[in-house]
Every structure is written in structure tokens, then in C-alpha cells.
Amino acid sequence: MGPVRTKFFEFTQDEIDYLTEADPQLGAAMARLGKIERVIIPDLFAALIHAIVGQLISAKAAATVWERMQNRLGEISAHNLARQTIDEIQACGLTMKKANCIHAISSSIAEGAFLLEEVRDLSDREVIQKLTKLHGVGTWTAEMLLINCLERRDVVSWGDIAIRRGMMKLYGLDSITKEQFEKYRQRYSPLGSIASIYLWEISFA
């Protein structure tokens, strides 16, 4: 097996048009930015590990660690990572806490104690409920899997600092409350994930 396979999150012009009508400010930003190619990971296990790697660190730092893991450890699969020692995982640039989590989750999935593939058939809420039973997986990590693997359409993560920053930049806010965030999230529904892809871009622009 080579590097983890990726693809782009698929969305249509009709969906962009829907969001433009629902929120003209977002629509203007989308028109200015053009079609964004959001890289996602179709494999559930690899996407989960990628999300854990990305917890509380910059996108650049996460990309460095992710590349190192693939180069040093090989295939990003439950069976392969379960075979590695925690020290070998940690040596890729992870905290010991994350290395422990990744090893424990890999072992649980490899042994069949946690049936990860089952999440494909669950609702967004059920996916979050199931995944957050895993040690080291919180709501943000589960939401990233919903967007960056399952291509679910309506996820806007309050726990994502860059999403909040993108909203603040888009609407000219110095800060954002949960209530304001919820108002915008509902405005984007049922296509919040596509709005999220643009909010990330706005945040880093």
C-alpha cells in the first residue's frame, strides 16, 4: 500500500447557488474565491487518525506529522498501527497522549471490539455519539470525520477555531457568541459543510 488515498469533497454549482441566495455575503466570498478543492480521505480509519493528529495543532504541523507517519510507519491501517509500539508512533512528532490514543483505537478496531465501518450507515448525530465513545475522540474530531471522510452536507463545527475566525472575518465581527454562530449555521443549513469549506479558506486568506 502506498500513501493514503485522497479525493476532493464533491459539491455542485446548484449547492453554491443555494448558499448564495441564503447568505449573500457568503455568496460574494464564494464568487471571489472560486471553486475550492477540499482534500478529503475516503478511508474511515485513515481519516479518523488524520483528525486525531490534527487536534489542537496548526494545519501545517499536522501535515508534517501525517507525512512522517506514512513514511515511517507505512500503511495507515488499524492492523498496521496496532503492531507499532506507542514509542514508534510518538516518534513521528505526536504527543505521548495522542500516540497512546492512536495505538489504543487501532488495537480496538483491529481486534473487532469497535466496528468503525458501521458509522457509514448512521446519522450525523449517531456518528458523533459512537465515535466519542473512543478515548481521545471528542465532538470536533467526529465532526471532522463527517466532513473530511463521509462528505456529510451539513456540518459547521463550533469547536473549530478557524471556522469561527472565518465567520468573524466574513461578517466583520471582533468576536462571536454561540448564539451568533448558531444563527449563521442555521442559515447555511442543509449545506453547512460547503459553507465550512469556504469559511476555512476565508479564515486563512
C-alpha angles and dihedrals in degrees: 000000000000128000120326110285117243138185137177124271104254120228134152139231088247089060091049089049091051092053092045090056092044093049118014093189091057089043092056090050092049091051090050094048097042124206110344119213105215110193113224135177114233094196109091098212095046090046091051093051090045090054092050090050088053096053112125096344133098121270089245093053091046091052091052093051092044093053091047091051092054093046096046104032101032122210114033096225132129093245094049097046091045087058092055121087119246088244091055091052092045091050089068088075102276128131114255088246092057092043089053091049093048092049093047093047092046091051093047092051095041091052092049094244091121117039102209097175089064090076091073089074097045131094119254091259092048091049090055092046092050098044096046088062086073114091110253096020117110133173095278092054091049091048091052089054090051091056104028098045113013096038091223110181107223113048123127110166119217087190092061111095093198092053091052091046090050090053091049092051093045095051098032096246126156090206137358131224126211088249093055091046091051091050091056093042090055090047091057094046130150089023101045094133092062089048087051091054089056094042089056089052092047090049093057097036 
